[in-house]
Amino acid sequence: MPFQNHTDRVISQLKRTGAFLTVKNGERVNSMTIGWGLLGIHWRMPIFVVSVRRSRYTYQLIDTAEDFTVSVPRDHAWDEALAFCGSRSGANVDKYEKCGMVMLPAREVQTPILEGGGFTYECRVVYKTPLDLMELAPGIREQFSYSAGDIHTLYFGKILASYEA
Amino acid sequence: MPFQNHTDRVISQLKRTGAFLTVKNGERVNSMTIGWGLLGIHWRMPIFVVSVRRSRYTYQLIDTAEDFTVSVPRDHAWDEALAFCGSRSGANVDKYEKCGMVMLPAREVQTPILEGGGFTYECRVVYKTPLDLMELAPGIREQFSYSAGDIHTLYFGKILASYEA
């Protein structure tokens, strides 16, 4: 599907119960729940931006990974798994077994995708930028307690494939 | 309208002939054509990201501005104006007179909006980040000749209002 199709539903689902961000780095794979995401065009390319805090297990993977995938459920079927993957760290628990998530090989990237995971985006990291607190509105800086150092880094993924899984 | 409505059409129009990015700073106002943009959620807020190169007249305005607006035409009516505003600098010509663009006061921000401009977003700048070439994929760095110094800065606008104008 053209990557921009369903963007309104994707954003609505991010707001509702979230989506799965999956990253594979070497032998390690993890899926975390994200409620933030930006979609559109940059460098004349289709881009999906995801953000990960330094304290997250996913940060250890994505910061040196080449790619990631995003799976955006179309309905409530994954709500429980999203809640679980958003509250438990993949460093300590096998989320896939626990949540009955079957991962399949992607078409264009190393990171796998979630079987039946809905709107699916395969992305290659083309840019990353850690938050610069000096340029952030003070209210946001405080709201997310960034001054303690646990900042978000934004990863810009070029969308290499998008489809419904 | 909920800001995520029509996002698929907004992205398609960005790809087709673009949208108007308008910025007011003090007494100066300018509209430039943009073909890039990112929409979604960040910091639990609705966000529209726009990018401006340092060489642009708009950069002189937006880099110290509090807000901006984006007008995304719904049809071909503005194609000629988009082509004009994308090729001429507001430093040298009155684009508004030339293109028959009538600017109206916005609801929530200082920057005006384009009358009949389509999907309209009023945004307050909450974050900005100049491109860090060290973290950018080498192919992109070359494609856009960034090494000469004329880099893009990304402006993250919190969407305060979105509607059809």
mmCIF file of C-alpha atoms in Angstrom:
data_model
loop_
_atom_site.group_PDB
_atom_site.id
_atom_site.type_symbol
_atom_site.label_atom_id
_atom_site.label_comp_id
_atom_site.label_asym_id
_atom_site.label_seq_id
_atom_site.Cartn_x
_atom_site.Cartn_y
_atom_site.Cartn_z
ATOM 1 C CA MET A 1 0.000 0.000 0.000
ATOM 2 C CA PRO A 2 1.192 3.603 -0.525
ATOM 3 C CA PHE A 3 2.781 4.509 2.803
ATOM 4 C CA GLN A 4 0.495 7.491 3.419
ATOM 5 C CA ASN A 5 -2.689 5.420 3.209
ATOM 6 C CA HIS A 6 -4.358 5.017 6.578
ATOM 7 C CA THR A 7 -2.086 7.575 8.250
ATOM 8 C CA ASP A 8 -5.129 9.015 10.000
ATOM 9 C CA ARG A 9 -5.940 5.583 11.441
ATOM 10 C CA VAL A 10 -2.303 5.023 12.380
ATOM 11 C CA ILE A 11 -2.164 8.275 14.352
ATOM 12 C CA SER A 12 -5.502 7.518 16.006
ATOM 13 C CA GLN A 13 -4.285 4.076 17.071
ATOM 14 C CA LEU A 14 -1.037 5.541 18.456
ATOM 15 C CA LYS A 15 -3.208 7.764 20.639
ATOM 16 C CA ARG A 16 -5.545 4.931 21.642
ATOM 17 C CA THR A 17 -3.455 1.962 22.808
ATOM 18 C CA GLY A 18 -0.287 2.358 20.775
ATOM 19 C CA ALA A 19 1.741 0.359 18.293
ATOM 20 C CA PHE A 20 4.643 -2.089 18.376
ATOM 21 C CA LEU A 21 8.156 -0.878 17.635
ATOM 22 C CA THR A 22 10.342 -3.887 16.901
ATOM 23 C CA VAL A 23 14.126 -3.806 16.642
ATOM 24 C CA LYS A 24 16.621 -6.557 15.874
ATOM 25 C CA ASN A 25 20.295 -6.044 16.546
ATOM 26 C CA GLY A 26 22.511 -9.066 16.141
ATOM 27 C CA GLU A 27 20.754 -11.961 17.846
ATOM 28 C CA ARG A 28 18.592 -9.790 20.069
ATOM 29 C CA VAL A 29 15.050 -8.796 19.128
ATOM 30 C CA ASN A 30 12.582 -6.757 21.153
ATOM 31 C CA SER A 31 9.179 -5.152 20.710
ATOM 32 C CA MET A 32 8.103 -2.198 22.784
ATOM 33 C CA THR A 33 4.877 -0.233 22.801
ATOM 34 C CA ILE A 34 5.006 3.290 21.407
ATOM 35 C CA GLY A 35 2.379 5.992 21.673
ATOM 36 C CA TRP A 36 4.353 8.568 19.725
ATOM 37 C CA GLY A 37 5.292 8.634 16.079
ATOM 38 C CA LEU A 38 5.633 11.023 13.147
ATOM 39 C CA LEU A 39 4.868 10.141 9.542
ATOM 40 C CA GLY A 40 5.434 12.038 6.346
ATOM 41 C CA ILE A 41 8.050 13.128 3.862
ATOM 42 C CA HIS A 42 11.591 14.295 4.478
ATOM 43 C CA TRP A 43 14.546 14.288 2.072
ATOM 44 C CA ARG A 44 11.875 13.481 -0.549
ATOM 45 C CA MET A 45 11.528 10.090 1.165
ATOM 46 C CA PRO A 46 8.690 8.447 3.074
ATOM 47 C CA ILE A 47 9.730 8.686 6.725
ATOM 48 C CA PHE A 48 8.532 7.195 10.032
ATOM 49 C CA VAL A 49 10.059 8.804 13.138
ATOM 50 C CA VAL A 50 10.113 6.889 16.436
ATOM 51 C CA SER A 51 11.466 8.029 19.814
ATOM 52 C CA VAL A 52 13.133 5.905 22.469
ATOM 53 C CA ARG A 53 14.302 6.895 25.935
ATOM 54 C CA ARG A 54 17.795 5.934 27.027
ATOM 55 C CA SER A 55 16.516 3.855 29.939
ATOM 56 C CA ARG A 56 14.652 1.477 27.638
ATOM 57 C CA TYR A 57 15.993 -1.925 26.642
ATOM 58 C CA THR A 58 15.029 -1.021 23.068
ATOM 59 C CA TYR A 59 17.498 1.864 23.191
ATOM 60 C CA GLN A 60 20.360 -0.622 23.582
ATOM 61 C CA LEU A 61 19.202 -2.262 20.383
ATOM 62 C CA ILE A 62 18.041 0.593 18.162
ATOM 63 C CA ASP A 63 20.900 2.982 18.774
ATOM 64 C CA THR A 64 23.253 0.806 16.732
ATOM 65 C CA ALA A 65 20.665 -1.017 14.623
ATOM 66 C CA GLU A 66 20.239 -0.568 10.893
ATOM 67 C CA ASP A 67 16.504 -0.860 10.826
ATOM 68 C CA PHE A 68 13.232 -1.269 12.695
ATOM 69 C CA THR A 69 9.634 -2.180 12.010
ATOM 70 C CA VAL A 70 6.389 -0.669 13.267
ATOM 71 C CA SER A 71 3.146 -2.644 13.548
ATOM 72 C CA VAL A 72 -0.027 -0.646 14.056
ATOM 73 C CA PRO A 73 -3.056 -2.764 15.026
ATOM 74 C CA ARG A 74 -6.311 -2.115 13.172
ATOM 75 C CA ASP A 75 -8.533 -3.169 16.055
ATOM 76 C CA HIS A 76 -8.619 -4.103 19.746
ATOM 77 C CA ALA A 77 -7.120 -7.585 19.280
ATOM 78 C CA TRP A 78 -3.672 -6.489 20.427
ATOM 79 C CA ASP A 79 -4.698 -4.157 23.247
ATOM 80 C CA GLU A 80 -3.621 -6.555 25.988
ATOM 81 C CA ALA A 81 -0.269 -7.279 24.366
ATOM 82 C CA LEU A 82 0.306 -3.544 23.858
ATOM 83 C CA ALA A 83 -0.338 -2.924 27.544
ATOM 84 C CA PHE A 84 2.041 -5.730 28.481
ATOM 85 C CA CYS A 85 4.839 -4.695 26.113
ATOM 86 C CA GLY A 86 4.519 -1.144 27.354
ATOM 87 C CA SER A 87 4.960 -2.065 30.994
ATOM 88 C CA ARG A 88 7.568 -4.852 30.982
ATOM 89 C CA SER A 89 11.150 -4.803 29.782
ATOM 90 C CA GLY A 90 12.278 -7.246 27.121
ATOM 91 C CA ALA A 91 15.509 -7.566 29.072
ATOM 92 C CA ASN A 92 13.723 -9.682 31.694
ATOM 93 C CA VAL A 93 10.841 -11.448 29.997
ATOM 94 C CA ASP A 94 10.028 -13.180 26.703
ATOM 95 C CA LYS A 95 7.253 -10.927 25.516
ATOM 96 C CA TYR A 96 6.642 -12.942 22.376
ATOM 97 C CA GLU A 97 5.819 -16.141 24.212
ATOM 98 C CA LYS A 98 3.881 -14.317 26.912
ATOM 99 C CA CYS A 99 1.717 -12.406 24.435
ATOM 100 C CA GLY A 100 1.380 -15.006 21.709
ATOM 101 C CA MET A 101 3.178 -12.817 19.226
ATOM 102 C CA VAL A 102 4.544 -14.606 16.163
ATOM 103 C CA MET A 103 7.302 -12.745 14.372
ATOM 104 C CA LEU A 104 7.835 -13.226 10.648
ATOM 105 C CA PRO A 105 10.742 -12.270 8.392
ATOM 106 C CA ALA A 106 10.354 -8.805 6.874
ATOM 107 C CA ARG A 107 10.659 -8.150 3.148
ATOM 108 C CA GLU A 108 13.326 -5.460 3.087
ATOM 109 C CA VAL A 109 14.955 -5.319 6.526
ATOM 110 C CA GLN A 110 16.606 -7.589 9.116
ATOM 111 C CA THR A 111 14.100 -6.792 11.853
ATOM 112 C CA PRO A 112 11.070 -9.103 11.787
ATOM 113 C CA ILE A 113 7.419 -8.038 11.665
ATOM 114 C CA LEU A 114 4.441 -9.060 13.773
ATOM 115 C CA GLU A 115 2.110 -11.594 12.146
ATOM 116 C CA GLY A 116 -1.363 -10.073 11.992
ATOM 117 C CA GLY A 117 0.000 -6.840 13.421
ATOM 118 C CA GLY A 118 -1.982 -4.551 11.112
ATOM 119 C CA PHE A 119 -0.450 -1.607 9.250
ATOM 120 C CA THR A 120 3.201 -2.529 8.946
ATOM 121 C CA TYR A 121 6.200 -0.327 8.119
ATOM 122 C CA GLU A 122 9.696 -1.599 7.412
ATOM 123 C CA CYS A 123 12.192 1.192 8.013
ATOM 124 C CA ARG A 124 15.906 1.740 7.586
ATOM 125 C CA VAL A 125 17.455 4.224 10.010
ATOM 126 C CA VAL A 126 18.789 7.184 7.993
ATOM 127 C CA TYR A 127 19.142 9.725 10.785
ATOM 128 C CA LYS A 128 19.072 9.945 14.563
ATOM 129 C CA THR A 129 19.097 12.894 16.895
ATOM 130 C CA PRO A 130 19.079 12.947 20.689
ATOM 131 C CA LEU A 131 16.898 15.679 22.188
ATOM 132 C CA ASP A 132 18.704 18.945 22.772
ATOM 133 C CA LEU A 133 17.121 20.212 25.970
ATOM 134 C CA MET A 134 18.327 23.754 25.313
ATOM 135 C CA GLU A 135 15.971 23.996 22.343
ATOM 136 C CA LEU A 136 12.968 22.350 23.980
ATOM 137 C CA ALA A 137 10.058 24.318 25.475
ATOM 138 C CA PRO A 138 10.634 24.467 29.254
ATOM 139 C CA GLY A 139 7.181 23.059 30.037
ATOM 140 C CA ILE A 140 7.925 19.865 28.092
ATOM 141 C CA ARG A 141 11.364 19.559 29.653
ATOM 142 C CA GLU A 142 9.748 19.493 33.085
ATOM 143 C CA GLN A 143 6.758 17.359 32.169
ATOM 144 C CA PHE A 144 9.008 14.515 31.049
ATOM 145 C CA SER A 145 11.695 15.021 33.713
ATOM 146 C CA TYR A 146 14.365 15.193 31.049
ATOM 147 C CA SER A 147 16.809 17.078 33.210
ATOM 148 C CA ALA A 148 17.616 13.786 34.953
ATOM 149 C CA GLY A 149 19.279 12.661 31.706
ATOM 150 C CA ASP A 150 16.814 10.042 30.497
ATOM 151 C CA ILE A 151 16.153 11.821 27.226
ATOM 152 C CA HIS A 152 14.493 10.561 24.059
ATOM 153 C CA THR A 153 16.448 10.013 20.873
ATOM 154 C CA LEU A 154 14.526 10.388 17.622
ATOM 155 C CA TYR A 155 15.183 7.804 14.913
ATOM 156 C CA PHE A 156 14.221 8.698 11.360
ATOM 157 C CA GLY A 157 13.355 5.559 9.391
ATOM 158 C CA LYS A 158 13.076 5.552 5.635
ATOM 159 C CA ILE A 159 10.004 3.458 4.880
ATOM 160 C CA LEU A 160 11.162 0.709 2.524
ATOM 161 C CA ALA A 161 7.919 -1.252 2.581
ATOM 162 C CA SER A 162 4.409 -0.653 3.937
ATOM 163 C CA TYR A 163 1.550 -3.101 3.867
ATOM 164 C CA GLU A 164 -1.155 -4.747 5.950
ATOM 165 C CA ALA A 165 -0.023 -7.833 7.856
ATOM 166 C CA MET B 1 -11.345 18.804 12.798
ATOM 167 C CA PRO B 2 -9.239 16.246 14.727
ATOM 168 C CA PHE B 3 -5.724 16.992 13.551
ATOM 169 C CA GLN B 4 -5.129 13.470 12.230
ATOM 170 C CA ASN B 5 -8.094 13.582 9.854
ATOM 171 C CA HIS B 6 -7.018 13.792 6.204
ATOM 172 C CA THR B 7 -3.359 13.138 7.056
ATOM 173 C CA ASP B 8 -3.193 10.764 4.104
ATOM 174 C CA ARG B 9 -4.421 13.546 1.804
ATOM 175 C CA VAL B 10 -2.027 16.028 3.397
ATOM 176 C CA ILE B 11 0.961 13.788 2.734
ATOM 177 C CA SER B 12 -0.210 13.100 -0.816
ATOM 178 C CA GLN B 13 -0.528 16.824 -1.499
ATOM 179 C CA LEU B 14 2.939 17.498 -0.063
ATOM 180 C CA LYS B 15 4.253 15.004 -2.612
ATOM 181 C CA ARG B 16 2.189 16.437 -5.470
ATOM 182 C CA THR B 17 2.660 20.222 -5.563
ATOM 183 C CA GLY B 18 3.312 21.028 -1.908
ATOM 184 C CA ALA B 19 1.812 23.211 0.797
ATOM 185 C CA PHE B 20 2.293 26.733 2.128
ATOM 186 C CA LEU B 21 4.394 27.302 5.232
ATOM 187 C CA THR B 22 3.649 30.775 6.573
ATOM 188 C CA VAL B 23 5.659 32.545 9.264
ATOM 189 C CA LYS B 24 5.198 35.941 10.882
ATOM 190 C CA ASN B 25 7.964 37.472 12.922
ATOM 191 C CA GLY B 26 7.445 41.053 14.054
ATOM 192 C CA GLU B 27 6.139 42.953 11.040
ATOM 193 C CA ARG B 28 7.465 40.504 8.479
ATOM 194 C CA VAL B 29 5.334 37.723 7.014
ATOM 195 C CA ASN B 30 6.274 35.203 4.362
ATOM 196 C CA SER B 31 4.859 32.064 2.787
ATOM 197 C CA MET B 32 7.090 29.462 1.194
ATOM 198 C CA THR B 33 6.251 26.213 -0.526
ATOM 199 C CA ILE B 34 7.171 23.032 1.300
ATOM 200 C CA GLY B 35 7.200 19.511 -0.058
ATOM 201 C CA TRP B 36 8.324 17.914 3.197
ATOM 202 C CA GLY B 37 6.500 17.572 6.477
ATOM 203 C CA LEU B 38 5.951 15.105 9.306
ATOM 204 C CA LEU B 39 2.709 14.713 11.233
ATOM 205 C CA GLY B 40 1.876 12.727 14.315
ATOM 206 C CA ILE B 41 2.257 12.595 18.041
ATOM 207 C CA HIS B 42 5.238 13.513 20.187
ATOM 208 C CA TRP B 43 5.322 14.488 23.859
ATOM 209 C CA ARG B 44 1.686 13.288 23.832
ATOM 210 C CA MET B 45 0.934 16.316 21.657
ATOM 211 C CA PRO B 46 -0.229 16.675 18.066
ATOM 212 C CA ILE B 47 2.859 17.769 16.152
ATOM 213 C CA PHE B 48 3.635 19.116 12.659
ATOM 214 C CA VAL B 49 7.341 19.181 11.753
ATOM 215 C CA VAL B 50 8.588 21.503 9.008
ATOM 216 C CA SER B 51 12.136 21.937 7.688
ATOM 217 C CA VAL B 52 13.768 25.108 6.415
ATOM 218 C CA ARG B 53 17.203 25.582 4.886
ATOM 219 C CA ARG B 54 19.409 28.352 6.195
ATOM 220 C CA SER B 55 19.574 30.089 2.814
ATOM 221 C CA ARG B 56 15.812 30.677 2.754
ATOM 222 C CA TYR B 57 14.218 33.996 3.651
ATOM 223 C CA THR B 58 11.777 32.005 5.777
ATOM 224 C CA TYR B 59 14.693 30.838 7.927
ATOM 225 C CA GLN B 60 15.342 34.430 8.995
ATOM 226 C CA LEU B 61 11.755 34.564 10.209
ATOM 227 C CA ILE B 62 11.064 31.129 11.652
ATOM 228 C CA ASP B 63 14.276 30.666 13.588
ATOM 229 C CA THR B 64 13.174 33.231 16.151
ATOM 230 C CA ALA B 65 9.414 33.033 15.609
ATOM 231 C CA GLU B 66 6.939 31.666 18.120
ATOM 232 C CA ASP B 67 4.638 30.034 15.650
ATOM 233 C CA PHE B 68 3.823 29.125 12.060
ATOM 234 C CA THR B 69 0.875 27.955 10.006
ATOM 235 C CA VAL B 70 0.628 25.333 7.277
ATOM 236 C CA SER B 71 -2.006 25.439 4.530
ATOM 237 C CA VAL B 72 -2.470 22.282 2.490
ATOM 238 C CA PRO B 73 -4.611 22.764 -0.641
ATOM 239 C CA ARG B 74 -7.335 20.205 -1.290
ATOM 240 C CA ASP B 75 -7.223 20.586 -5.054
ATOM 241 C CA HIS B 76 -5.326 22.094 -7.997
ATOM 242 C CA ALA B 77 -6.515 25.669 -7.396
ATOM 243 C CA TRP B 78 -3.257 26.718 -5.744
ATOM 244 C CA ASP B 79 -0.820 24.828 -7.959
ATOM 245 C CA GLU B 80 0.407 27.960 -9.741
ATOM 246 C CA ALA B 81 0.865 29.896 -6.515
ATOM 247 C CA LEU B 82 2.708 26.935 -4.989
ATOM 248 C CA ALA B 83 5.080 26.867 -7.944
ATOM 249 C CA PHE B 84 5.650 30.626 -7.656
ATOM 250 C CA CYS B 85 6.184 30.641 -3.885
ATOM 251 C CA GLY B 86 8.594 27.750 -4.249
ATOM 252 C CA SER B 87 10.769 29.513 -6.792
ATOM 253 C CA ARG B 88 10.867 33.146 -5.658
ATOM 254 C CA SER B 89 12.105 34.635 -2.415
ATOM 255 C CA GLY B 90 9.782 36.696 -0.259
ATOM 256 C CA ALA B 91 12.729 38.987 0.388
ATOM 257 C CA ASN B 92 12.394 40.415 -3.123
ATOM 258 C CA VAL B 93 8.776 40.122 -4.158
ATOM 259 C CA ASP B 94 5.291 40.487 -2.671
ATOM 260 C CA LYS B 95 4.053 36.953 -3.148
ATOM 261 C CA TYR B 96 0.655 37.690 -1.710
ATOM 262 C CA GLU B 97 -0.200 40.349 -4.258
ATOM 263 C CA LYS B 98 1.373 38.424 -7.108
ATOM 264 C CA CYS B 99 -0.516 35.209 -6.328
ATOM 265 C CA GLY B 100 -3.799 36.669 -5.119
ATOM 266 C CA MET B 101 -3.324 35.186 -1.685
ATOM 267 C CA VAL B 102 -5.449 36.733 1.060
ATOM 268 C CA MET B 103 -4.136 36.174 4.548
ATOM 269 C CA LEU B 104 -6.536 36.072 7.501
ATOM 270 C CA PRO B 105 -5.887 36.246 11.242
ATOM 271 C CA ALA B 106 -5.389 32.823 12.805
ATOM 272 C CA ARG B 107 -7.345 31.627 15.835
ATOM 273 C CA GLU B 108 -4.523 30.684 18.187
ATOM 274 C CA VAL B 109 -1.277 32.108 16.809
ATOM 275 C CA GLN B 110 0.243 35.364 15.557
ATOM 276 C CA THR B 111 1.003 34.022 12.089
ATOM 277 C CA PRO B 112 -1.893 34.437 9.659
ATOM 278 C CA ILE B 113 -3.514 31.703 7.568
ATOM 279 C CA LEU B 114 -4.324 31.530 3.868
ATOM 280 C CA GLU B 115 -7.958 32.156 2.988
ATOM 281 C CA GLY B 116 -9.284 29.119 1.136
ATOM 282 C CA GLY B 117 -5.956 27.365 1.670
ATOM 283 C CA GLY B 118 -7.441 23.982 2.539
ATOM 284 C CA PHE B 119 -6.358 21.884 5.489
ATOM 285 C CA THR B 120 -4.936 24.410 7.926
ATOM 286 C CA TYR B 121 -2.700 23.889 10.943
ATOM 287 C CA GLU B 122 -1.815 26.535 13.499
ATOM 288 C CA CYS B 123 1.373 25.558 15.285
ATOM 289 C CA ARG B 124 3.468 26.870 18.146
ATOM 290 C CA VAL B 125 7.175 26.053 17.922
ATOM 291 C CA VAL B 126 8.074 23.814 20.880
ATOM 292 C CA TYR B 127 11.387 22.433 19.625
ATOM 293 C CA LYS B 128 13.936 23.004 16.904
ATOM 294 C CA THR B 129 16.953 21.021 15.832
ATOM 295 C CA PRO B 130 19.467 21.775 13.089
ATOM 296 C CA LEU B 131 20.583 18.700 11.149
ATOM 297 C CA ASP B 132 23.609 16.973 12.601
ATOM 298 C CA LEU B 133 25.457 15.786 9.504
ATOM 299 C CA MET B 134 27.469 13.269 11.507
ATOM 300 C CA GLU B 135 24.303 11.263 12.160
ATOM 301 C CA LEU B 136 22.869 11.507 8.659
ATOM 302 C CA ALA B 137 23.175 8.721 6.095
ATOM 303 C CA PRO B 138 26.057 9.662 3.749
ATOM 304 C CA GLY B 139 23.921 9.299 0.623
ATOM 305 C CA ILE B 140 21.483 11.939 1.850
ATOM 306 C CA ARG B 141 24.293 14.237 2.912
ATOM 307 C CA GLU B 142 25.602 14.221 -0.639
ATOM 308 C CA GLN B 143 22.246 14.321 -2.394
ATOM 309 C CA PHE B 144 21.360 17.603 -0.708
ATOM 310 C CA SER B 145 24.889 19.080 -0.754
ATOM 311 C CA TYR B 146 24.730 19.705 2.970
ATOM 312 C CA SER B 147 28.471 19.804 3.398
ATOM 313 C CA ALA B 148 28.430 23.335 1.983
ATOM 314 C CA GLY B 149 26.673 24.418 5.183
ATOM 315 C CA ASP B 150 23.192 25.157 3.885
ATOM 316 C CA ILE B 151 21.544 22.628 6.197
ATOM 317 C CA HIS B 152 17.904 22.199 7.145
ATOM 318 C CA THR B 153 16.639 22.969 10.616
ATOM 319 C CA LEU B 154 13.600 21.005 11.780
ATOM 320 C CA TYR B 155 10.903 22.956 13.628
ATOM 321 C CA PHE B 156 8.465 20.974 15.763
ATOM 322 C CA GLY B 157 5.116 22.756 15.963
ATOM 323 C CA LYS B 158 2.485 21.837 18.505
ATOM 324 C CA ILE B 159 -0.794 21.922 16.588
ATOM 325 C CA LEU B 160 -3.066 24.316 18.475
ATOM 326 C CA ALA B 161 -5.825 24.345 15.884
ATOM 327 C CA SER B 162 -6.624 22.386 12.721
ATOM 328 C CA TYR B 163 -9.511 23.000 10.373
ATOM 329 C CA GLU B 164 -10.480 23.489 6.751
ATOM 330 C CA ALA B 165 -10.129 27.046 5.475
#
